[in-house]
GROMACS .gro file of N, CA and C in nm:
model
  312
    1MET      N    1  16.488  11.998  -4.181
    1MET     CA    2  16.502  12.039  -4.039
    1MET      C    3  16.649  12.046  -4.011
    2THR      N    4  16.687  12.148  -3.929
    2THR     CA    5  16.825  12.168  -3.875
    2THR      C    6  16.853  12.064  -3.762
    3PRO      N    7  16.966  11.999  -3.772
    3PRO     CA    8  16.986  11.908  -3.643
    3PRO      C    9  17.024  11.991  -3.529
    4LEU      N   10  16.968  11.946  -3.426
    4LEU     CA   11  16.991  12.018  -3.303
    4LEU      C   12  16.994  11.920  -3.183
    5HIS      N   13  17.104  11.906  -3.124
    5HIS     CA   14  17.122  11.783  -3.034
    5HIS      C   15  17.134  11.847  -2.888
    6LEU      N   16  17.023  11.832  -2.806
    6LEU     CA   17  17.008  11.889  -2.679
    6LEU      C   18  16.961  11.763  -2.589
    7GLY      N   19  17.030  11.750  -2.485
    7GLY     CA   20  17.007  11.624  -2.395
    7GLY      C   21  16.908  11.674  -2.284
    8PRO      N   22  16.879  11.591  -2.179
    8PRO     CA   23  16.783  11.621  -2.082
    8PRO      C   24  16.823  11.725  -1.984
    9ASP      N   25  16.958  11.759  -1.968
    9ASP     CA   26  16.999  11.869  -1.884
    9ASP      C   27  16.960  11.999  -1.933
   10VAL      N   28  16.979  12.016  -2.071
   10VAL     CA   29  16.940  12.148  -2.129
   10VAL      C   30  16.793  12.156  -2.141
   11VAL      N   31  16.724  12.039  -2.181
   11VAL     CA   32  16.576  12.052  -2.180
   11VAL      C   33  16.522  12.104  -2.047
   12GLN      N   34  16.572  12.044  -1.935
   12GLN     CA   35  16.524  12.091  -1.808
   12GLN      C   36  16.553  12.236  -1.772
   13ARG      N   37  16.655  12.299  -1.840
   13ARG     CA   38  16.676  12.443  -1.825
   13ARG      C   39  16.577  12.516  -1.899
   14LEU      N   40  16.515  12.461  -2.002
   14LEU     CA   41  16.428  12.530  -2.092
   14LEU      C   42  16.282  12.532  -2.059
   15ILE      N   43  16.237  12.413  -1.991
   15ILE     CA   44  16.094  12.402  -1.946
   15ILE      C   45  16.095  12.357  -1.796
   16PRO      N   46  15.984  12.385  -1.721
   16PRO     CA   47  15.985  12.366  -1.578
   16PRO      C   48  15.959  12.213  -1.546
   17HIS      N   49  15.929  12.124  -1.630
   17HIS     CA   50  15.899  11.998  -1.601
   17HIS      C   51  16.013  11.918  -1.539
   18ARG      N   52  15.995  11.807  -1.446
   18ARG     CA   53  16.098  11.738  -1.395
   18ARG      C   54  16.040  11.594  -1.386
   19ARG      N   55  16.135  11.506  -1.383
   19ARG     CA   56  16.091  11.351  -1.363
   19ARG      C   57  16.011  11.346  -1.237
   20PRO      N   58  15.915  11.259  -1.235
   20PRO     CA   59  15.876  11.163  -1.341
   20PRO      C   60  15.784  11.217  -1.452
   21PHE      N   61  15.763  11.338  -1.447
   21PHE     CA   62  15.669  11.403  -1.553
   21PHE      C   63  15.733  11.482  -1.660
   22LEU      N   64  15.872  11.462  -1.673
   22LEU     CA   65  15.937  11.518  -1.785
   22LEU      C   66  15.933  11.414  -1.888
   23MET      N   67  15.858  11.447  -2.007
   23MET     CA   68  15.830  11.355  -2.102
   23MET      C   69  15.911  11.380  -2.225
   24VAL      N   70  16.023  11.462  -2.224
   24VAL     CA   71  16.112  11.487  -2.332
   24VAL      C   72  16.261  11.481  -2.280
   25ASP      N   73  16.327  11.381  -2.338
   25ASP     CA   74  16.463  11.365  -2.295
   25ASP      C   75  16.566  11.423  -2.388
   26ALA      N   76  16.522  11.448  -2.517
   26ALA     CA   77  16.620  11.504  -2.607
   26ALA      C   78  16.556  11.580  -2.723
   27VAL      N   79  16.631  11.681  -2.769
   27VAL     CA   80  16.570  11.749  -2.870
   27VAL      C   81  16.660  11.707  -3.001
   28GLU      N   82  16.614  11.682  -3.116
   28GLU     CA   83  16.705  11.623  -3.213
   28GLU      C   84  16.700  11.720  -3.345
   29ALA      N   85  16.607  11.790  -3.367
   29ALA     CA   86  16.598  11.889  -3.479
   29ALA      C   87  16.501  11.995  -3.461
   30LEU      N   88  16.525  12.109  -3.526
   30LEU     CA   89  16.453  12.228  -3.520
   30LEU      C   90  16.425  12.292  -3.667
   31GLU      N   91  16.304  12.329  -3.697
   31GLU     CA   92  16.280  12.391  -3.823
   31GLU      C   93  16.209  12.525  -3.782
   32VAL      N   94  16.276  12.632  -3.837
   32VAL     CA   95  16.234  12.766  -3.805
   32VAL      C   96  16.191  12.827  -3.949
   33GLY      N   97  16.077  12.889  -3.949
   33GLY     CA   98  16.031  12.938  -4.071
   33GLY      C   99  15.870  12.968  -4.065
   34GLU      N  100  15.817  12.952  -4.182
   34GLU     CA  101  15.671  12.977  -4.196
   34GLU      C  102  15.593  12.863  -4.106
   35ARG      N  103  15.649  12.746  -4.104
   35ARG     CA  104  15.584  12.635  -4.030
   35ARG      C  105  15.690  12.573  -3.935
   36PRO      N  106  15.704  12.632  -3.822
   36PRO     CA  107  15.818  12.594  -3.735
   36PRO      C  108  15.784  12.451  -3.682
   37ALA      N  109  15.878  12.374  -3.656
   37ALA     CA  110  15.861  12.230  -3.612
   37ALA      C  111  15.977  12.193  -3.512
   38LEU      N  112  15.956  12.099  -3.426
   38LEU     CA  113  16.069  12.048  -3.343
   38LEU      C  114  16.059  11.898  -3.330
   39ARG      N  115  16.158  11.834  -3.345
   39ARG     CA  116  16.159  11.686  -3.334
   39ARG      C  117  16.233  11.658  -3.199
   40ALA      N  118  16.155  11.585  -3.115
   40ALA     CA  119  16.203  11.549  -2.978
   40ALA      C  120  16.175  11.406  -2.945
   41SER      N  121  16.246  11.355  -2.845
   41SER     CA  122  16.214  11.220  -2.814
   41SER      C  123  16.225  11.189  -2.662
   42ARG      N  124  16.181  11.077  -2.631
   42ARG     CA  125  16.183  11.021  -2.489
   42ARG      C  126  16.214  10.879  -2.483
   43LEU      N  127  16.321  10.837  -2.419
   43LEU     CA  128  16.365  10.705  -2.405
   43LEU      C  129  16.282  10.639  -2.301
   44VAL      N  130  16.206  10.548  -2.337
   44VAL     CA  131  16.112  10.476  -2.244
   44VAL      C  132  16.173  10.338  -2.224
   45THR      N  133  16.195  10.295  -2.094
   45THR     CA  134  16.253  10.171  -2.057
   45THR      C  135  16.149  10.081  -1.974
   46ALA      N  136  16.179   9.958  -1.975
   46ALA     CA  137  16.090   9.861  -1.890
   46ALA      C  138  16.087   9.903  -1.752
   47ASN      N  139  16.175   9.988  -1.707
   47ASN     CA  140  16.190  10.014  -1.556
   47ASN      C  141  16.112  10.141  -1.521
   48GLU      N  142  16.022  10.209  -1.613
   48GLU     CA  143  15.946  10.327  -1.578
   48GLU      C  144  15.851  10.288  -1.470
   49PRO      N  145  15.839  10.372  -1.363
   49PRO     CA  146  15.740  10.343  -1.249
   49PRO      C  147  15.602  10.328  -1.288
   50VAL      N  148  15.553  10.383  -1.397
   50VAL     CA  149  15.420  10.372  -1.440
   50VAL      C  150  15.389  10.225  -1.480
   51PHE      N  151  15.484  10.150  -1.521
   51PHE     CA  152  15.461  10.010  -1.557
   51PHE      C  153  15.413   9.917  -1.445
   52GLU      N  154  15.451   9.966  -1.318
   52GLU     CA  155  15.424   9.880  -1.206
   52GLU      C  156  15.270   9.879  -1.179
   53VAL      N  157  15.193   9.991  -1.219
   53VAL     CA  158  15.054   9.997  -1.198
   53VAL      C  159  14.970  10.005  -1.317
   54HIS      N  160  15.033  10.031  -1.429
   54HIS     CA  161  14.958  10.042  -1.556
   54HIS      C  162  14.975   9.913  -1.631
   55PHE      N  163  14.865   9.819  -1.588
   55PHE     CA  164  14.864   9.682  -1.658
   55PHE      C  165  14.994   9.603  -1.616
   56PRO      N  166  15.018   9.575  -1.490
   56PRO     CA  167  15.130   9.500  -1.437
   56PRO      C  168  15.146   9.360  -1.536
   57GLY      N  169  15.279   9.354  -1.584
   57GLY     CA  170  15.299   9.227  -1.664
   57GLY      C  171  15.286   9.263  -1.817
   58LEU      N  172  15.209   9.369  -1.845
   58LEU     CA  173  15.191   9.411  -1.987
   58LEU      C  174  15.225   9.557  -1.990
   59HIS      N  175  15.351   9.584  -2.036
   59HIS     CA  176  15.399   9.733  -2.037
   59HIS      C  177  15.328   9.801  -2.154
   60LEU      N  178  15.222   9.878  -2.103
   60LEU     CA  179  15.160   9.962  -2.209
   60LEU      C  180  15.198  10.115  -2.159
   61TRP      N  181  15.252  10.194  -2.252
   61TRP     CA  182  15.269  10.326  -2.222
   61TRP      C  183  15.134  10.409  -2.239
   62PRO      N  184  15.101  10.479  -2.119
   62PRO     CA  185  14.971  10.551  -2.115
   62PRO      C  186  14.968  10.660  -2.223
   63GLY      N  187  14.853  10.662  -2.290
   63GLY     CA  188  14.832  10.757  -2.397
   63GLY      C  189  14.844  10.908  -2.348
   64VAL      N  190  14.800  10.921  -2.223
   64VAL     CA  191  14.809  11.056  -2.158
   64VAL      C  192  14.949  11.107  -2.149
   65TYR      N  193  15.043  11.007  -2.127
   65TYR     CA  194  15.190  11.050  -2.120
   65TYR      C  195  15.240  11.089  -2.273
   66THR      N  196  15.198  11.026  -2.367
   66THR     CA  197  15.215  11.069  -2.510
   66THR      C  198  15.171  11.209  -2.530
   67ILE      N  199  15.047  11.238  -2.490
   67ILE     CA  200  14.993  11.366  -2.516
   67ILE      C  201  15.061  11.476  -2.439
   68GLU      N  202  15.109  11.442  -2.317
   68GLU     CA  203  15.187  11.539  -2.233
   68GLU      C  204  15.324  11.554  -2.310
   69GLY      N  205  15.375  11.452  -2.361
   69GLY     CA  206  15.505  11.469  -2.426
   69GLY      C  207  15.488  11.562  -2.551
   70LEU      N  208  15.395  11.559  -2.617
   70LEU     CA  209  15.351  11.638  -2.736
   70LEU      C  210  15.340  11.788  -2.687
   71GLY      N  211  15.270  11.813  -2.567
   71GLY     CA  212  15.264  11.940  -2.509
   71GLY      C  213  15.399  12.000  -2.475
   72GLN      N  214  15.473  11.913  -2.407
   72GLN     CA  215  15.607  11.961  -2.372
   72GLN      C  216  15.701  12.000  -2.494
   73THR      N  217  15.675  11.914  -2.594
   73THR     CA  218  15.754  11.945  -2.714
   73THR      C  219  15.708  12.083  -2.781
   74CYS      N  220  15.578  12.112  -2.782
   74CYS     CA  221  15.527  12.239  -2.826
   74CYS      C  222  15.586  12.351  -2.747
   75ASN      N  223  15.591  12.331  -2.603
   75ASN     CA  224  15.642  12.429  -2.507
   75ASN      C  225  15.791  12.456  -2.546
   76LEU      N  226  15.859  12.347  -2.564
   76LEU     CA  227  16.007  12.377  -2.610
   76LEU      C  228  16.021  12.452  -2.732
   77LEU      N  229  15.946  12.412  -2.829
   77LEU     CA  230  15.943  12.490  -2.958
   77LEU      C  231  15.916  12.643  -2.939
   78LEU      N  232  15.817  12.677  -2.863
   78LEU     CA  233  15.784  12.810  -2.832
   78LEU      C  234  15.898  12.880  -2.759
   79VAL      N  235  15.971  12.806  -2.665
   79VAL     CA  236  16.069  12.863  -2.590
   79VAL      C  237  16.194  12.898  -2.688
   80LEU      N  238  16.220  12.797  -2.771
   80LEU     CA  239  16.332  12.811  -2.868
   80LEU      C  240  16.313  12.922  -2.961
   81LEU      N  241  16.185  12.940  -3.012
   81LEU     CA  242  16.146  13.041  -3.109
   81LEU      C  243  16.163  13.182  -3.036
   82ALA      N  244  16.104  13.186  -2.905
   82ALA     CA  245  16.117  13.314  -2.829
   82ALA      C  246  16.258  13.359  -2.801
   83MET      N  247  16.345  13.252  -2.780
   83MET     CA  248  16.489  13.284  -2.751
   83MET      C  249  16.553  13.337  -2.873
   84GLN      N  250  16.527  13.274  -2.985
   84GLN     CA  251  16.576  13.328  -3.122
   84GLN      C  252  16.529  13.469  -3.146
   85GLU      N  253  16.406  13.503  -3.120
   85GLU     CA  254  16.360  13.637  -3.148
   85GLU      C  255  16.412  13.739  -3.050
   86ASP      N  256  16.436  13.693  -2.920
   86ASP     CA  257  16.484  13.795  -2.826
   86ASP      C  258  16.642  13.806  -2.834
   87HIS      N  259  16.711  13.717  -2.883
   87HIS     CA  260  16.858  13.701  -2.872
   87HIS      C  261  16.929  13.705  -3.001
   88GLY      N  262  16.877  13.731  -3.113
   88GLY     CA  263  16.941  13.735  -3.234
   88GLY      C  264  16.924  13.623  -3.336
   89GLU      N  265  17.037  13.604  -3.420
   89GLU     CA  266  17.023  13.510  -3.519
   89GLU      C  267  17.006  13.361  -3.472
   90PRO      N  268  16.918  13.295  -3.544
   90PRO     CA  269  16.887  13.151  -3.503
   90PRO      C  270  17.016  13.073  -3.475
   91SER      N  271  17.110  13.079  -3.569
   91SER     CA  272  17.222  12.997  -3.563
   91SER      C  273  17.308  13.023  -3.436
   92GLU      N  274  17.309  13.150  -3.388
   92GLU     CA  275  17.385  13.181  -3.271
   92GLU      C  276  17.319  13.127  -3.150
   93VAL      N  277  17.194  13.129  -3.142
   93VAL     CA  278  17.114  13.070  -3.029
   93VAL      C  279  17.122  12.928  -3.023
   94LEU      N  280  17.126  12.860  -3.134
   94LEU     CA  281  17.135  12.714  -3.151
   94LEU      C  282  17.276  12.674  -3.106
   95ALA      N  283  17.374  12.746  -3.153
   95ALA     CA  284  17.511  12.709  -3.128
   95ALA      C  285  17.541  12.736  -2.971
   96ALA      N  286  17.478  12.838  -2.914
   96ALA     CA  287  17.497  12.855  -2.759
   96ALA      C  288  17.434  12.737  -2.687
   97LEU      N  289  17.317  12.697  -2.730
   97LEU     CA  290  17.242  12.569  -2.664
   97LEU      C  291  17.336  12.448  -2.671
   98GLU      N  292  17.390  12.418  -2.787
   98GLU     CA  293  17.469  12.299  -2.819
   98GLU      C  294  17.592  12.307  -2.744
   99HIS      N  295  17.652  12.424  -2.726
   99HIS     CA  296  17.770  12.455  -2.645
   99HIS      C  297  17.727  12.421  -2.507
  100LEU      N  298  17.628  12.469  -2.452
  100LEU     CA  299  17.577  12.433  -2.307
  100LEU      C  300  17.561  12.284  -2.294
  101GLU      N  301  17.514  12.216  -2.407
  101GLU     CA  302  17.492  12.067  -2.393
  101GLU      C  303  17.631  12.004  -2.374
  102ARG      N  304  17.727  12.040  -2.439
  102ARG     CA  305  17.860  11.986  -2.430
  102ARG      C  306  17.922  12.019  -2.302
  103ALA      N  307  17.888  12.131  -2.246
  103ALA     CA  308  17.954  12.178  -2.111
  103ALA      C  309  17.898  12.094  -1.999
  104LEU      N  310  17.766  12.044  -2.008
  104LEU     CA  311  17.714  11.972  -1.889
  104LEU      C  312  17.749  11.837  -1.881
   0.00000   0.00000   0.00000
């Protein structure tokens, strides 16, 4: 996988989701090819609003949030692949996105 470091500001420019339903905070790596793949993550803290009502006192991350995060990651992968298809060489698109990340 090719390292790709994109934070939440760039992620929010690529997909329409916003907090509290944005389940992807960062993109870490991208694989383009026969089997494209994307590695993304979300930082979960004890201060998440869902923990106030989802088993108070026992911080369990709801499985539906994990599934939503997988869906958003797939959406990001499709957006990144479409951008590369529409705008030229993958390395140029990824470099532009990382430059945007540094600028924000």
